[in-house]
Amino acid sequence: MRAWSVIATATLVLGVLSGVAAYERATPPDDWNEIAWPFPRDGWPAGRAFHCSAASCGGDIEVYIRPKLGFCNCTSGVADDDEVDRVADVDLISERFVPISAGEAVRVADMPGRIRPYNLRLGDGTRAAIGIAVSHRCDLLVAAAQGRGDAIQVQRAALELLAKAEPARWMKSAMNTQ
Amino acid sequence: MKGSGKLALCVAIAFVGGADVYAQQQKIGAPPEASNMKLVGTNDLQARSAYQPTIHHQGDRWIAYIGHHGGTDGIPDPINPMTGKPEPNGTSIVDVTDPAHPKYLRHIPGQEGKYESGGAQMVRVCDGKDLPKGDRNAVYMLRTFGSEAHEIWNVADPANPALITRIGGLKDTHKSWWECNTGIAFLVSGAPDWRTRRMTQVYDLSDPAHPVKIRDFGLPGQEPGSTGAVPTELHGPISTGPSGNRVYFGYGTNKGGFLQIVDREKLLNGPKEPIAENLRYPEISRMPLSALNGAHTTFPMPEMPIAEFAHDKDGKTRDIVMIVDEAILNECGEARQMVWFADVTTETRPMMISSYTVPEASGSFCERGGRFGSHSSNESMAPVYYKKVAFIAFFNAGVRALDIRDPYHPKEVGYFIPSITPATDKRCVTIEGKDRCKVAIQTNNVETDERGYIYAVDRANTGLHILELTDEARASAGLP
């Protein structure tokens, strides 16, 4: 009987802990609402997607984040802008994207990589987008953002989201860096 | 049963289950695991991580040329016992005339760098007498030099190779193909201005001392100046030469792969400027795999007679391509990478017809450590095994022999999982920020020779294992 009470207590504790974890995961960062991953299944499991309204971010902006484990050169990391073009999931939004300028170095969740702005051509016009690829060992973490504002505005909003504690914690956990 | 008894039973079951998993871990000194295959000989290859073996009949000798990845974090430049000096991993040259006693002849250092960033992974060999403009007394070895170049060496005296030429200035290289009867080479390269890490550079290497570039080739969207989505990068091509007039390109590693069937004559002689229209011109068709799989090896087997279809009015023979994915993550950290058979008889409508994987439960392979899944197949088209038995390198599940005479129903007829040695390197996964490592065989590539010997090499530094078929597996190949 004592054994069953131990098991029941352990189950209750685990339930509470997983509930807390689920709440933490579901709690959106300020101004941002987590939304369902909007893309069809592809080679990598779905990641997390966030939306920020025009009222909060100056224009509707969405950010999509996910790890791509084993998809990076273990030695050189994210080497150049071509690699950002290839891996950063901007093609999920639209396969027709054109870089606005050269990319630049960036750090996200303490991982180094590159960020690059794009113009997207969609059925309803053009949109600004940002591609981000950072790496840890042989693994990539990528993020893509799109919005109706200009690219600078989208980039600033995306980086602010990625710098928040909860997404950063999730990214580090997903990349096994903590 | 009382509560405490049930709890004890649960603990006992958990313990026994754990012990079973532990029992699957390889141990130094334990015998190899085998069925219908046996070990003939071994060589440690100086404990260098191995990629492509190519076995060449050279005069009255049989020579194995084995490409290596770069070194490891622990040992970036292993000592070459023949020179006493540390050397970056390159190419091992081994005399396997007596397969029971292979004799290490020479190590040619490769590019400095660790893992896939160094070494000299790929190797192909052609006799000078076969090449249209080659030196009849020469034997030419084409190899990659790390990521930055392709090299051709004269290995007529395999213990004293001489560098002939180098094609450099590249950002990556990989699994090339060289037609010995024409000299045409399909070099997996990374031209600096292309948007992809790996594409094809077609060269005329009929005179190896004077390479002539024919063209760059890739998929529309990879070429310089293009924008938008970049298609999956190349892994490697296999050509059927002028008679077959096809080149089968495999794209992808463990994701988003596809098979591309290309008209060889149009590829060589069509318009060459790298624009989308010219890149599309030689393509006959493209068959996508699931996004969960890539195409490491695309091995053509045209005009295979299919016994089941023997009495059919049409379609008695089929053109088959065996597609082998590459597993890249340790301990099953990805979708299963395996072997697929495509019927490409109607080239514009290729269709996947069957598949093969090692049953995971047959060896608890996801628990053993390292990669589990396919990597590559033998690429020799020598009659001894061609269209009869295929050999697949399956990482911690060793070498798998498949009876492919009916490619609609491939059947495993043998396997060999080599023993680990003190040289076998660990493989790690990260759990909550900490590495957890295991040691397991990592059979990476496999090749055969005309005598029927099978050569398996290990990515985790265990060396070369020379094997032969036994019992009913020999019957599948029609061997006595």
CSV table of C-alpha atoms in Angstrom, one decimal, chain B residues 57-428:
chain,number,residue,atom,x,y,z
B,57,HIS,CA,43.4,-4.8,-60.3
B,58,GLN,CA,46.9,-3.5,-61.1
B,59,GLY,CA,49.1,-5.9,-63.1
B,60,ASP,CA,49.1,-9.0,-61.0
B,61,ARG,CA,48.3,-7.2,-57.8
B,62,TRP,CA,45.1,-5.9,-56.2
B,63,ILE,CA,45.4,-2.5,-54.6
B,64,ALA,CA,42.9,-0.8,-52.3
B,65,TYR,CA,42.8,3.0,-52.3
B,66,ILE,CA,40.9,4.3,-49.4
B,67,GLY,CA,39.9,7.9,-48.8
B,68,HIS,CA,39.8,9.4,-45.3
B,69,HIS,CA,37.9,12.1,-43.6
B,70,GLY,CA,39.9,14.7,-41.6
B,71,GLY,CA,41.1,13.9,-38.1
B,72,THR,CA,39.3,14.2,-34.9
B,73,ASP,CA,39.3,16.7,-32.0
B,74,GLY,CA,41.3,14.2,-30.0
B,75,ILE,CA,43.8,13.3,-32.7
B,76,PRO,CA,43.8,15.9,-35.6
B,77,ASP,CA,46.9,14.4,-37.3
B,78,PRO,CA,47.4,10.7,-36.5
B,79,ILE,CA,51.0,9.3,-36.5
B,80,ASN,CA,52.0,7.5,-39.6
B,81,PRO,CA,53.9,4.5,-38.3
B,82,MET,CA,55.8,4.3,-41.6
B,83,THR,CA,57.3,7.8,-41.2
B,84,GLY,CA,56.9,8.3,-37.5
B,85,LYS,CA,55.4,11.7,-38.2
B,86,PRO,CA,51.9,13.1,-37.6
B,87,GLU,CA,50.1,13.4,-40.9
B,88,PRO,CA,46.6,14.9,-41.7
B,89,ASN,CA,44.3,12.1,-42.9
B,90,GLY,CA,44.5,11.6,-46.7
B,91,THR,CA,44.6,8.4,-48.8
B,92,SER,CA,45.6,4.9,-47.6
B,93,ILE,CA,47.1,2.6,-50.2
B,94,VAL,CA,46.9,-1.1,-49.3
B,95,ASP,CA,48.0,-4.2,-51.2
B,96,VAL,CA,45.1,-6.6,-50.8
B,97,THR,CA,46.4,-9.2,-53.3
B,98,ASP,CA,46.3,-11.6,-50.4
B,99,PRO,CA,43.1,-10.5,-48.7
B,100,ALA,CA,44.0,-12.5,-45.6
B,101,HIS,CA,47.1,-10.4,-45.1
B,102,PRO,CA,46.6,-6.9,-46.5
B,103,LYS,CA,49.8,-4.9,-46.6
B,104,TYR,CA,49.7,-1.2,-45.9
B,105,LEU,CA,51.9,0.5,-48.6
B,106,ARG,CA,51.6,4.2,-48.3
B,107,HIS,CA,49.6,7.1,-46.7
B,108,ILE,CA,49.3,10.2,-48.8
B,109,PRO,CA,48.4,13.1,-46.5
B,110,GLY,CA,45.3,15.1,-47.3
B,111,GLN,CA,44.1,18.6,-46.4
B,112,GLU,CA,44.6,19.8,-42.8
B,113,GLY,CA,41.3,19.9,-41.0
B,114,LYS,CA,39.0,17.8,-38.9
B,115,TYR,CA,36.1,15.6,-39.8
B,116,GLU,CA,34.6,16.7,-43.2
B,117,SER,CA,36.6,19.8,-43.3
B,118,GLY,CA,39.9,18.0,-44.0
B,119,GLY,CA,41.3,14.7,-45.3
B,120,ALA,CA,40.7,13.3,-48.8
B,121,GLN,CA,37.5,11.5,-48.8
B,122,MET,CA,36.9,10.4,-52.4
B,123,VAL,CA,39.0,8.2,-54.6
B,124,ARG,CA,38.6,6.8,-58.1
B,125,VAL,CA,41.2,4.9,-60.2
B,126,CYS,CA,41.7,4.5,-64.0
B,127,ASP,CA,44.5,2.8,-65.9
B,128,GLY,CA,46.4,5.0,-68.4
B,129,LYS,CA,45.9,2.3,-71.1
B,130,ASP,CA,42.1,2.8,-70.8
B,131,LEU,CA,42.1,6.6,-70.9
B,132,PRO,CA,42.1,8.0,-74.5
B,133,LYS,CA,45.1,10.2,-74.0
B,134,GLY,CA,46.7,8.7,-70.9
B,135,ASP,CA,50.2,7.4,-70.4
B,136,ARG,CA,49.9,3.7,-71.0
B,137,ASN,CA,52.3,2.9,-68.3
B,138,ALA,CA,50.5,5.0,-65.7
B,139,VAL,CA,47.7,4.2,-63.2
B,140,TYR,CA,45.8,7.4,-62.3
B,141,MET,CA,44.2,8.0,-58.9
B,142,LEU,CA,41.7,10.8,-58.8
B,143,ARG,CA,41.1,12.0,-55.3
B,144,THR,CA,39.6,14.9,-53.4
B,145,PHE,CA,42.0,17.1,-51.4
B,146,GLY,CA,39.8,18.1,-48.4
B,147,SER,CA,37.2,20.6,-49.5
B,148,GLU,CA,39.5,22.7,-51.6
B,149,ALA,CA,40.7,20.6,-54.6
B,150,HIS,CA,40.7,17.5,-56.8
B,151,GLU,CA,44.1,15.9,-57.4
B,152,ILE,CA,45.3,13.2,-59.8
B,153,TRP,CA,48.3,11.0,-58.9
B,154,ASN,CA,50.2,8.4,-60.8
B,155,VAL,CA,50.1,5.3,-58.7
B,156,ALA,CA,51.7,2.9,-61.1
B,157,ASP,CA,54.0,2.2,-58.2
B,158,PRO,CA,51.5,2.3,-55.5
B,159,ALA,CA,54.1,2.6,-52.8
B,160,ASN,CA,55.5,5.7,-54.4
B,161,PRO,CA,52.7,7.8,-55.9
B,162,ALA,CA,53.5,11.0,-57.8
B,163,LEU,CA,51.2,14.0,-58.0
B,164,ILE,CA,50.3,14.9,-61.6
B,165,THR,CA,47.8,17.7,-61.3
B,166,ARG,CA,45.5,19.6,-59.1
B,167,ILE,CA,42.2,21.4,-59.8
B,168,GLY,CA,41.8,23.8,-56.9
B,169,GLY,CA,40.0,27.0,-55.7
B,170,LEU,CA,36.9,25.1,-54.6
B,171,LYS,CA,34.7,25.6,-51.5
B,172,ASP,CA,33.7,21.9,-51.2
B,173,THR,CA,34.2,18.5,-52.9
B,174,HIS,CA,32.7,15.1,-52.6
B,175,LYS,CA,31.7,11.9,-54.3
B,176,SER,CA,32.9,12.2,-57.9
B,177,TRP,CA,32.6,9.8,-60.8
B,178,TRP,CA,35.3,9.1,-63.5
B,179,GLU,CA,34.6,7.2,-66.8
B,180,CYS,CA,37.9,5.3,-67.5
B,181,ASN,CA,37.0,4.6,-71.2
B,182,THR,CA,36.4,8.3,-72.0
B,183,GLY,CA,38.2,10.3,-69.3
B,184,ILE,CA,35.0,12.3,-68.6
B,185,ALA,CA,34.8,13.1,-64.9
B,186,PHE,CA,31.8,14.4,-63.0
B,187,LEU,CA,33.6,16.2,-60.1
B,188,VAL,CA,31.5,17.1,-57.1
B,189,SER,CA,32.8,20.6,-56.4
B,190,GLY,CA,31.8,23.8,-54.8
B,191,ALA,CA,32.5,26.5,-57.4
B,192,PRO,CA,33.1,29.7,-55.4
B,193,ASP,CA,30.4,31.7,-57.2
B,194,TRP,CA,27.6,29.1,-57.0
B,195,ARG,CA,25.0,29.4,-54.3
B,196,THR,CA,25.3,25.8,-53.2
B,197,ARG,CA,28.0,24.0,-51.3
B,198,ARG,CA,28.2,21.2,-53.8
B,199,MET,CA,27.5,21.0,-57.5
B,200,THR,CA,29.0,19.3,-60.6
B,201,GLN,CA,32.0,20.4,-62.6
B,202,VAL,CA,32.3,18.3,-65.7
B,203,TYR,CA,35.9,17.8,-66.9
B,204,ASP,CA,37.7,16.0,-69.7
B,205,LEU,CA,40.4,14.1,-67.8
B,206,SER,CA,41.3,11.9,-70.8
B,207,ASP,CA,44.8,13.3,-70.5
B,208,PRO,CA,45.1,13.6,-66.7
B,209,ALA,CA,48.1,15.9,-67.0
B,210,HIS,CA,46.0,18.5,-68.8
B,211,PRO,CA,42.5,18.7,-67.4
B,212,VAL,CA,40.0,20.4,-69.6
B,213,LYS,CA,36.9,21.9,-68.1
B,214,ILE,CA,33.7,21.2,-70.0
B,215,ARG,CA,31.1,23.0,-67.9
B,216,ASP,CA,29.5,23.6,-64.5
B,217,PHE,CA,26.2,21.9,-63.8
B,218,GLY,CA,23.6,22.1,-61.1
B,219,LEU,CA,20.0,22.7,-60.5
B,220,PRO,CA,18.2,26.0,-61.5
B,221,GLY,CA,18.4,28.2,-58.5
B,222,GLN,CA,21.9,27.1,-57.5
B,223,GLU,CA,23.7,29.0,-60.3
B,224,PRO,CA,25.5,32.3,-59.8
B,225,GLY,CA,23.2,35.3,-59.8
B,226,SER,CA,20.0,33.4,-59.1
B,227,THR,CA,17.6,34.4,-56.3
B,228,GLY,CA,15.0,32.6,-54.3
B,229,ALA,CA,14.9,29.2,-52.8
B,230,VAL,CA,18.1,27.1,-53.3
B,231,PRO,CA,17.5,23.5,-54.3
B,232,THR,CA,19.1,20.7,-52.3
B,233,GLU,CA,22.8,20.2,-52.9
B,234,LEU,CA,24.4,17.4,-54.8
B,235,HIS,CA,25.8,14.3,-53.2
B,236,GLY,CA,27.2,12.4,-56.1
B,237,PRO,CA,26.6,11.2,-59.7
B,238,ILE,CA,27.1,7.8,-61.4
B,239,SER,CA,27.4,7.7,-65.2
B,240,THR,CA,26.6,4.8,-67.5
B,241,GLY,CA,29.0,6.3,-70.1
B,242,PRO,CA,28.5,6.8,-73.8
B,243,SER,CA,26.7,3.5,-74.3
B,244,GLY,CA,24.0,4.1,-71.6
B,245,ASN,CA,24.1,7.9,-72.2
B,246,ARG,CA,22.7,8.6,-68.7
B,247,VAL,CA,24.0,10.2,-65.6
B,248,TYR,CA,22.1,9.6,-62.4
B,249,PHE,CA,22.6,12.3,-59.8
B,250,GLY,CA,21.8,11.9,-56.2
B,251,TYR,CA,20.9,15.1,-54.3
B,252,GLY,CA,20.6,15.5,-50.5
B,253,THR,CA,22.1,13.6,-47.6
B,254,ASN,CA,19.4,12.8,-45.1
B,255,LYS,CA,16.8,15.4,-46.1
B,256,GLY,CA,14.9,16.6,-49.2
B,257,GLY,CA,16.6,14.3,-51.6
B,258,PHE,CA,15.9,13.4,-55.2
B,259,LEU,CA,17.1,11.4,-58.1
B,260,GLN,CA,17.9,13.4,-61.3
B,261,ILE,CA,18.2,11.5,-64.6
B,262,VAL,CA,20.3,13.4,-67.1
B,263,ASP,CA,21.0,12.9,-70.8
B,264,ARG,CA,24.8,12.6,-70.8
B,265,GLU,CA,25.3,13.7,-74.4
B,266,LYS,CA,23.2,16.8,-73.9
B,267,LEU,CA,25.0,17.5,-70.7
B,268,LEU,CA,28.4,17.3,-72.4
B,269,ASN,CA,27.5,19.0,-75.6
B,270,GLY,CA,24.6,21.2,-74.8
B,271,PRO,CA,24.8,25.0,-74.1
B,272,LYS,CA,27.1,25.5,-71.2
B,273,GLU,CA,26.5,29.0,-69.8
B,274,PRO,CA,25.2,28.5,-66.3
B,275,ILE,CA,21.7,29.9,-66.7
B,276,ALA,CA,18.5,28.1,-65.6
B,277,GLU,CA,17.4,27.2,-69.2
B,278,ASN,CA,20.8,25.5,-69.9
B,279,LEU,CA,20.7,23.7,-66.6
B,280,ARG,CA,17.3,22.3,-67.4
B,281,TYR,CA,18.2,21.3,-71.0
B,282,PRO,CA,19.9,17.9,-70.3
B,283,GLU,CA,17.5,16.9,-67.5
B,284,ILE,CA,15.2,14.0,-68.4
B,285,SER,CA,13.3,13.8,-65.1
B,286,ARG,CA,13.6,14.3,-61.4
B,287,MET,CA,12.1,12.1,-58.8
B,288,PRO,CA,11.7,13.6,-55.4
B,289,LEU,CA,12.1,11.5,-52.3
B,290,SER,CA,10.3,12.2,-49.1
B,291,ALA,CA,11.6,15.4,-47.4
B,292,LEU,CA,12.7,13.0,-44.7
B,293,ASN,CA,15.3,11.3,-46.9
B,294,GLY,CA,18.3,12.2,-48.9
B,295,ALA,CA,20.1,10.5,-51.8
B,296,HIS,CA,23.8,9.6,-51.1
B,297,THR,CA,24.2,6.9,-53.8
B,298,THR,CA,22.2,6.5,-57.0
B,299,PHE,CA,23.3,3.2,-58.4
B,300,PRO,CA,21.9,2.3,-61.9
B,301,MET,CA,21.1,-1.2,-62.9
B,302,PRO,CA,19.6,-1.0,-66.4
B,303,GLU,CA,17.7,-3.8,-68.2
B,304,MET,CA,17.3,-6.1,-65.2
B,305,PRO,CA,15.3,-9.2,-66.0
B,306,ILE,CA,12.6,-9.7,-63.5
B,307,ALA,CA,11.7,-13.3,-63.1
B,308,GLU,CA,8.1,-12.6,-61.9
B,309,PHE,CA,7.5,-10.7,-65.2
B,310,ALA,CA,9.1,-13.3,-67.5
B,311,HIS,CA,5.8,-14.3,-69.1
B,312,ASP,CA,4.4,-10.8,-69.5
B,313,LYS,CA,4.1,-9.5,-73.0
B,314,ASP,CA,5.8,-6.2,-72.0
B,315,GLY,CA,8.1,-5.0,-69.2
B,316,LYS,CA,10.0,-8.2,-68.8
B,317,THR,CA,13.1,-6.2,-68.0
B,318,ARG,CA,13.2,-3.0,-66.0
B,319,ASP,CA,15.7,-0.2,-65.5
B,320,ILE,CA,16.3,0.1,-61.8
B,321,VAL,CA,18.2,2.6,-59.7
B,322,MET,CA,19.1,1.8,-56.2
B,323,ILE,CA,19.0,4.9,-54.0
B,324,VAL,CA,20.9,4.9,-50.7
B,325,ASP,CA,20.2,7.6,-48.1
B,326,GLU,CA,22.8,8.7,-45.6
B,327,ALA,CA,22.1,8.7,-41.8
B,328,ILE,CA,24.0,11.6,-40.2
B,329,LEU,CA,22.8,11.9,-36.6
B,330,ASN,CA,23.8,9.6,-33.7
B,331,GLU,CA,21.4,7.3,-31.9
B,332,CYS,CA,18.5,7.7,-34.3
B,333,GLY,CA,18.2,11.4,-34.0
B,334,GLU,CA,16.5,11.7,-37.4
B,335,ALA,CA,14.1,9.8,-39.7
B,336,ARG,CA,15.3,6.4,-40.7
B,337,GLN,CA,17.7,6.6,-43.7
B,338,MET,CA,17.5,3.4,-45.8
B,339,VAL,CA,17.6,1.9,-49.2
B,340,TRP,CA,15.1,2.5,-52.0
B,341,PHE,CA,14.6,0.9,-55.4
B,342,ALA,CA,13.2,3.0,-58.2
B,343,ASP,CA,11.9,1.6,-61.5
B,344,VAL,CA,13.0,4.2,-64.1
B,345,THR,CA,12.0,2.1,-67.2
B,346,THR,CA,9.7,5.0,-68.2
B,347,GLU,CA,12.3,7.7,-67.5
B,348,THR,CA,9.9,10.5,-67.3
B,349,ARG,CA,7.8,8.7,-64.8
B,350,PRO,CA,10.2,7.0,-62.3
B,351,MET,CA,8.5,5.2,-59.5
B,352,MET,CA,9.7,3.9,-56.1
B,353,ILE,CA,9.0,0.2,-56.0
B,354,SER,CA,10.5,-1.1,-52.8
B,355,SER,CA,12.7,-0.4,-49.8
B,356,TYR,CA,15.0,-2.0,-47.3
B,357,THR,CA,16.1,-1.3,-43.9
B,358,VAL,CA,17.8,-3.2,-41.1
B,359,PRO,CA,15.2,-4.0,-38.5
B,360,GLU,CA,16.1,-1.9,-35.5
B,361,ALA,CA,14.9,-4.4,-33.0
B,362,SER,CA,17.2,-7.0,-34.4
B,363,GLY,CA,20.1,-5.4,-32.6
B,364,SER,CA,18.7,-2.5,-30.6
B,365,PHE,CA,20.7,-0.3,-32.9
B,366,CYS,CA,19.3,3.0,-31.7
B,367,GLU,CA,20.8,2.2,-28.3
B,368,ARG,CA,24.2,1.0,-29.4
B,369,GLY,CA,25.7,4.4,-30.1
B,370,GLY,CA,26.8,6.2,-33.2
B,371,ARG,CA,24.8,6.4,-36.4
B,372,PHE,CA,22.2,3.7,-37.4
B,373,GLY,CA,20.9,3.7,-40.9
B,374,SER,CA,22.3,3.4,-44.4
B,375,HIS,CA,25.2,5.4,-45.9
B,376,SER,CA,26.3,4.0,-49.2
B,377,SER,CA,26.4,0.9,-51.4
B,378,ASN,CA,29.1,-0.8,-53.4
B,379,GLU,CA,29.5,0.9,-56.8
B,380,SER,CA,31.5,-1.7,-58.7
B,381,MET,CA,29.6,-3.0,-61.8
B,382,ALA,CA,31.8,-6.1,-62.1
B,383,PRO,CA,29.7,-9.2,-63.1
B,384,VAL,CA,30.4,-11.1,-59.9
B,385,TYR,CA,27.7,-9.2,-58.0
B,386,TYR,CA,26.1,-6.7,-60.4
B,387,LYS,CA,22.3,-6.9,-60.5
B,388,LYS,CA,22.5,-9.9,-58.1
B,389,VAL,CA,23.8,-8.9,-54.7
B,390,ALA,CA,24.2,-5.4,-53.4
B,391,PHE,CA,26.2,-4.5,-50.3
B,392,ILE,CA,25.1,-1.7,-48.0
B,393,ALA,CA,27.1,0.1,-45.4
B,394,PHE,CA,24.7,0.6,-42.5
B,395,PHE,CA,26.9,2.2,-39.8
B,396,ASN,CA,26.5,0.4,-36.4
B,397,ALA,CA,24.6,-2.4,-38.2
B,398,GLY,CA,27.7,-3.2,-40.3
B,399,VAL,CA,27.6,-4.4,-43.9
B,400,ARG,CA,24.3,-5.8,-45.2
B,401,ALA,CA,24.2,-8.1,-48.2
B,402,LEU,CA,20.9,-7.9,-50.2
B,403,ASP,CA,19.7,-10.3,-52.8
B,404,ILE,CA,18.4,-7.8,-55.4
B,405,ARG,CA,17.7,-10.2,-58.3
B,406,ASP,CA,14.0,-9.2,-57.8
B,407,PRO,CA,14.3,-5.5,-57.0
B,408,TYR,CA,10.6,-5.4,-56.3
B,409,HIS,CA,11.3,-7.6,-53.3
B,410,PRO,CA,14.9,-7.1,-52.1
B,411,LYS,CA,15.9,-9.6,-49.4
B,412,GLU,CA,18.7,-9.5,-46.9
B,413,VAL,CA,20.9,-12.7,-47.2
B,414,GLY,CA,23.8,-11.9,-45.0
B,415,TYR,CA,25.4,-9.3,-42.7
B,416,PHE,CA,28.7,-8.6,-40.9
B,417,ILE,CA,29.1,-6.3,-38.0
B,418,PRO,CA,32.9,-5.9,-37.3
B,419,SER,CA,34.2,-6.0,-33.8
B,420,ILE,CA,35.4,-2.7,-32.2
B,421,THR,CA,39.0,-2.3,-31.2
B,422,PRO,CA,40.9,0.1,-28.9
B,423,ALA,CA,41.1,2.4,-31.9
B,424,THR,CA,37.4,2.7,-32.4
B,425,ASP,CA,36.4,6.3,-31.6
B,426,LYS,CA,33.4,7.2,-29.4
B,427,ARG,CA,30.2,8.8,-30.7
B,428,CYS,CA,28.3,11.2,-28.5
